[in-house]
Short mmCIF file of C-alpha atoms in Angstrom, two decimals:
data_model
loop_
_atom_site.label_atom_id
_atom_site.label_comp_id
_atom_site.label_asym_id
_atom_site.label_seq_id
_atom_site.Cartn_x
_atom_site.Cartn_y
_atom_site.Cartn_z
CA SER A 1 116.27 96.81 73.56
CA ALA A 2 118.19 96.83 69.59
CA VAL A 3 117.20 94.29 67.10
CA ILE A 4 120.40 92.84 65.77
CA SER A 5 120.10 90.94 62.77
CA GLN A 6 123.15 88.99 61.13
CA LYS A 7 124.18 87.57 58.05
CA PRO A 8 124.24 84.98 57.01
CA SER A 9 122.66 82.89 59.83
CA ARG A 10 124.10 79.53 58.70
CA ASP A 11 126.28 78.28 55.91
CA ILE A 12 128.26 75.62 55.38
CA CYS A 13 132.61 76.75 54.74
CA GLN A 14 135.24 75.41 52.49
CA ARG A 15 138.47 75.02 54.51
CA GLY A 16 141.00 77.50 52.99
CA THR A 17 137.88 80.13 52.34
CA SER A 18 137.08 83.45 53.95
CA LEU A 19 133.66 84.33 55.21
CA THR A 20 132.27 87.32 56.08
CA ILE A 21 129.16 88.11 58.69
CA GLN A 22 126.90 91.28 58.55
CA CYS A 23 125.54 92.53 61.43
CA GLN A 24 122.89 95.47 61.13
CA VAL A 25 121.20 97.74 64.23
CA ASP A 26 118.28 98.83 63.52
CA SER A 27 119.54 101.94 66.46
CA GLN A 28 122.76 103.82 66.30
CA VAL A 29 125.33 102.70 69.23
CA THR A 30 128.76 103.50 70.01
CA MET A 31 129.75 99.99 71.32
CA MET A 32 129.45 96.48 68.94
CA PHE A 33 131.40 93.13 69.96
CA TRP A 34 131.96 90.12 67.79
CA TYR A 35 132.08 86.81 70.11
CA ARG A 36 132.72 83.01 69.32
CA GLN A 37 130.55 79.92 70.43
CA GLN A 38 132.48 76.71 69.46
CA PRO A 39 129.89 73.49 69.84
CA GLY A 40 129.52 72.62 73.19
CA GLN A 41 131.44 75.58 75.01
CA SER A 42 130.43 78.65 76.66
CA LEU A 43 130.72 82.36 74.54
CA THR A 44 134.30 83.55 74.16
CA LEU A 45 134.63 87.26 73.45
CA ILE A 46 136.57 88.45 70.11
CA ALA A 47 136.88 91.67 69.73
CA THR A 48 135.55 94.94 70.44
CA ALA A 49 134.73 97.32 67.35
CA ASN A 50 134.01 101.16 67.90
CA GLN A 51 132.96 102.82 64.73
CA GLY A 52 135.93 105.92 64.21
CA SER A 53 138.51 104.05 65.45
CA GLU A 54 140.95 100.08 64.83
CA ALA A 55 138.66 96.85 66.42
CA THR A 56 140.21 95.67 69.52
CA TYR A 57 141.13 92.00 69.99
CA GLU A 58 141.22 89.35 73.10
CA SER A 59 143.71 88.15 73.72
CA GLY A 60 144.53 84.48 71.37
CA PHE A 61 142.48 86.78 68.51
CA VAL A 62 144.32 88.57 65.18
CA ILE A 63 143.23 90.69 63.05
CA ASP A 64 145.05 89.11 60.27
CA LYS A 65 142.57 85.70 61.31
CA PHE A 66 139.62 88.04 62.12
CA PRO A 67 139.24 91.29 60.30
CA ILE A 68 136.43 93.57 61.40
CA SER A 69 135.32 96.63 59.70
CA ARG A 70 132.60 98.83 61.77
CA PRO A 71 131.90 101.82 58.77
CA ASN A 72 128.61 103.12 60.57
CA LEU A 73 127.11 103.48 63.75
CA THR A 74 124.24 100.84 62.76
CA PHE A 75 126.73 98.08 61.13
CA SER A 76 129.99 95.98 61.37
CA THR A 77 131.54 92.78 59.59
CA LEU A 78 133.37 89.67 60.93
CA THR A 79 136.03 88.08 58.31
CA VAL A 80 137.15 84.73 59.34
CA SER A 81 139.59 84.06 57.19
CA ASN A 82 141.31 80.71 55.84
CA MET A 83 139.19 78.62 58.01
CA SER A 84 139.95 75.67 59.18
CA PRO A 85 137.37 73.14 60.77
CA GLU A 86 138.49 74.76 63.94
CA ASP A 87 136.46 78.05 63.18
CA SER A 88 133.45 75.98 63.19
CA SER A 89 131.38 77.80 65.71
CA ILE A 90 128.76 80.52 66.16
CA TYR A 91 129.43 83.83 66.06
CA LEU A 92 127.80 86.60 67.47
CA CYS A 93 127.44 89.64 66.80
CA SER A 94 126.36 91.79 70.09
CA VAL A 95 125.73 95.67 70.86
CA TYR A 96 125.83 97.92 73.93
CA LEU A 97 122.76 100.22 74.93
CA THR A 98 123.57 102.19 77.69
CA ASP A 99 119.77 103.80 77.76
CA SER A 100 118.61 99.96 78.05
CA GLY A 101 119.96 99.99 81.89
CA ASN A 102 123.38 99.58 81.13
CA THR A 103 123.18 95.99 79.27
CA ILE A 104 124.53 93.73 76.60
CA TYR A 105 122.19 92.46 73.71
CA PHE A 106 123.46 89.96 71.06
CA GLY A 107 122.00 89.18 67.80
CA GLU A 108 120.89 84.96 66.22
CA GLY A 109 124.19 84.42 65.88
CA SER A 110 126.04 83.30 62.82
CA TRP A 111 126.75 79.38 62.82
CA LEU A 112 129.54 78.26 60.47
CA THR A 113 130.19 74.65 59.55
CA VAL A 114 133.67 74.49 57.79
CA VAL A 115 134.25 71.00 55.84
CA GLY B 1 141.46 87.03 86.18
CA ASP B 2 137.21 87.79 86.08
CA SER B 3 135.35 83.76 86.27
CA VAL B 4 132.21 83.13 86.07
CA THR B 5 131.55 79.28 87.43
CA GLN B 6 127.74 77.32 86.87
CA MET B 7 126.69 74.45 87.80
CA GLU B 8 127.45 71.33 85.28
CA GLY B 9 124.58 70.00 83.23
CA PRO B 10 122.31 68.66 82.19
CA VAL B 11 119.75 69.28 84.22
CA THR B 12 116.15 67.17 83.66
CA LEU B 13 113.69 67.75 85.57
CA SER B 14 109.30 67.18 85.62
CA GLU B 15 107.48 69.87 84.71
CA GLU B 16 106.14 72.32 87.24
CA ALA B 17 109.50 71.13 89.03
CA PHE B 18 111.35 73.55 90.97
CA LEU B 19 115.01 74.84 89.41
CA THR B 20 118.38 76.16 91.03
CA ILE B 21 120.98 76.67 88.76
CA ASN B 22 124.07 78.35 90.36
CA CYS B 23 126.57 80.37 90.10
CA THR B 24 129.53 82.09 91.39
CA TYR B 25 131.89 84.78 90.34
CA THR B 26 135.06 86.19 91.31
CA ALA B 27 134.88 88.73 93.70
CA THR B 28 136.84 91.81 91.54
CA GLY B 29 134.85 95.16 92.44
CA TYR B 30 131.00 94.36 91.60
CA PRO B 31 130.57 93.91 88.51
CA SER B 32 126.79 93.05 87.23
CA LEU B 33 125.49 90.23 86.74
CA PHE B 34 123.38 88.35 83.96
CA TRP B 35 121.16 85.17 83.48
CA TYR B 36 121.09 84.58 79.30
CA VAL B 37 118.73 81.93 77.70
CA GLN B 38 119.44 79.99 74.12
CA TYR B 39 116.70 78.31 72.89
CA PRO B 40 117.65 75.56 70.53
CA GLY B 41 118.66 76.69 67.57
CA GLU B 42 118.48 80.33 68.26
CA GLY B 43 121.24 83.23 69.88
CA LEU B 44 121.22 84.25 73.32
CA GLN B 45 118.27 86.24 75.20
CA LEU B 46 118.97 88.55 78.22
CA LEU B 47 116.28 86.42 80.77
CA LEU B 48 117.17 88.76 83.57
CA LYS B 49 120.34 91.51 85.33
CA ALA B 50 121.57 93.35 88.58
CA THR B 51 123.64 95.94 88.89
CA LYS B 52 123.93 96.03 93.22
CA ALA B 53 124.27 93.57 96.06
CA ASP B 54 121.03 92.60 96.92
CA ASP B 55 119.25 93.59 93.44
CA LYS B 56 117.22 90.53 92.20
CA GLY B 57 116.34 90.30 88.85
CA SER B 58 113.67 88.71 87.63
CA ASN B 59 111.98 87.95 84.71
CA LYS B 60 108.79 84.86 83.05
CA GLY B 61 108.80 83.28 86.35
CA PHE B 62 113.35 83.13 87.25
CA GLU B 63 114.75 85.14 89.26
CA ALA B 64 118.20 85.79 90.86
CA THR B 65 119.65 88.22 94.23
CA TYR B 66 123.19 89.43 93.46
CA ARG B 67 124.54 87.70 96.74
CA LYS B 68 127.89 90.21 97.59
CA GLU B 69 128.72 87.43 100.77
CA THR B 70 128.14 84.61 98.85
CA THR B 71 129.54 86.45 95.40
CA SER B 72 126.40 84.45 93.86
CA PHE B 73 123.51 85.04 91.23
CA HIS B 74 121.65 81.33 91.65
CA LEU B 75 118.88 81.09 89.23
CA GLU B 76 116.33 79.75 90.42
CA LYS B 77 112.39 79.12 89.13
CA GLY B 78 109.84 77.97 91.07
CA SER B 79 107.68 75.16 88.79
CA VAL B 80 109.59 75.04 85.03
CA GLN B 81 107.32 74.32 81.77
CA VAL B 82 108.35 72.40 78.80
CA SER B 83 109.02 75.48 76.79
CA ASP B 84 111.91 76.40 79.34
CA SER B 85 113.92 73.77 77.85
CA ALA B 86 117.20 75.20 77.04
CA VAL B 87 120.67 76.11 77.86
CA TYR B 88 121.30 78.90 80.36
CA PHE B 89 124.30 81.58 80.62
CA CYS B 90 125.29 83.41 83.95
CA ALA B 91 127.56 86.19 82.86
CA ARG B 92 129.34 89.02 84.75
CA GLY B 93 130.57 92.54 84.04
CA THR B 94 134.28 92.24 82.94
CA SER B 95 135.06 94.34 85.68
CA PRO B 96 133.49 97.46 87.40
CA GLY B 97 132.53 100.27 84.92
CA SER B 98 132.70 97.96 82.13
CA ASN B 99 130.40 95.70 82.15
CA TYR B 100 130.24 95.83 78.27
CA LYS B 101 132.53 92.97 78.36
CA LEU B 102 131.23 89.57 79.53
CA THR B 103 132.60 86.87 80.88
CA PHE B 104 130.12 83.49 80.53
CA GLY B 105 130.08 80.54 82.89
CA LYS B 106 130.08 77.28 80.08
CA GLY B 107 126.34 77.25 80.03
CA THR B 108 123.68 74.76 81.69
CA LEU B 109 121.56 72.46 79.40
CA LEU B 110 118.02 72.54 81.28
CA THR B 111 115.77 69.59 79.60
CA VAL B 112 112.76 69.62 81.05
CA ASN B 113 109.80 66.95 80.10
CA PRO B 114 106.10 66.70 80.44
#
């Protein structure tokens, strides 16, 4: 498995502001992903972030709202831009490990509340 | 498209009761199947997985068997504990060969009372 650390773990944000979430992995991984979990809901994939290429966004998510960086094989950031209360969610970073049986592992999540 | 349907919760059981949480998936190809658990205030943890038909995943007393004929991956535990109280998510790889993208069910909240 991998140790996946996210910062911040929690934050309360003002509407209209932007917040960048960091994800650090303790090993080099090719594929990283960002998921959103809205209150009481399941997880929805936002985008795939592979090092050396532009992030690939799922339907309903756009780069202007959720810009992603992937500068190296152990780190990624997700920015939630121009936040509104509807963006209040848990944002989870995840990685795909082929040397652990082709499995996806998750960070502990960043719990954002927009007021 | 790909989807996962989970038994609606919440589920409330007494300690040492038998647990079943039903999960079915759409049968496009032969995806890997997963159960993740989310304890209160924490992120997701992989509980168990199965990668092909008839495989049984198991961990911490939980089991689930990949049933191709019924497109199911039901989670079971013979005797639950208070510490098993959590939200359980069933998930499938999005498509064959693309198990790095997951489609999740809506989650089932389990509460185990002493």
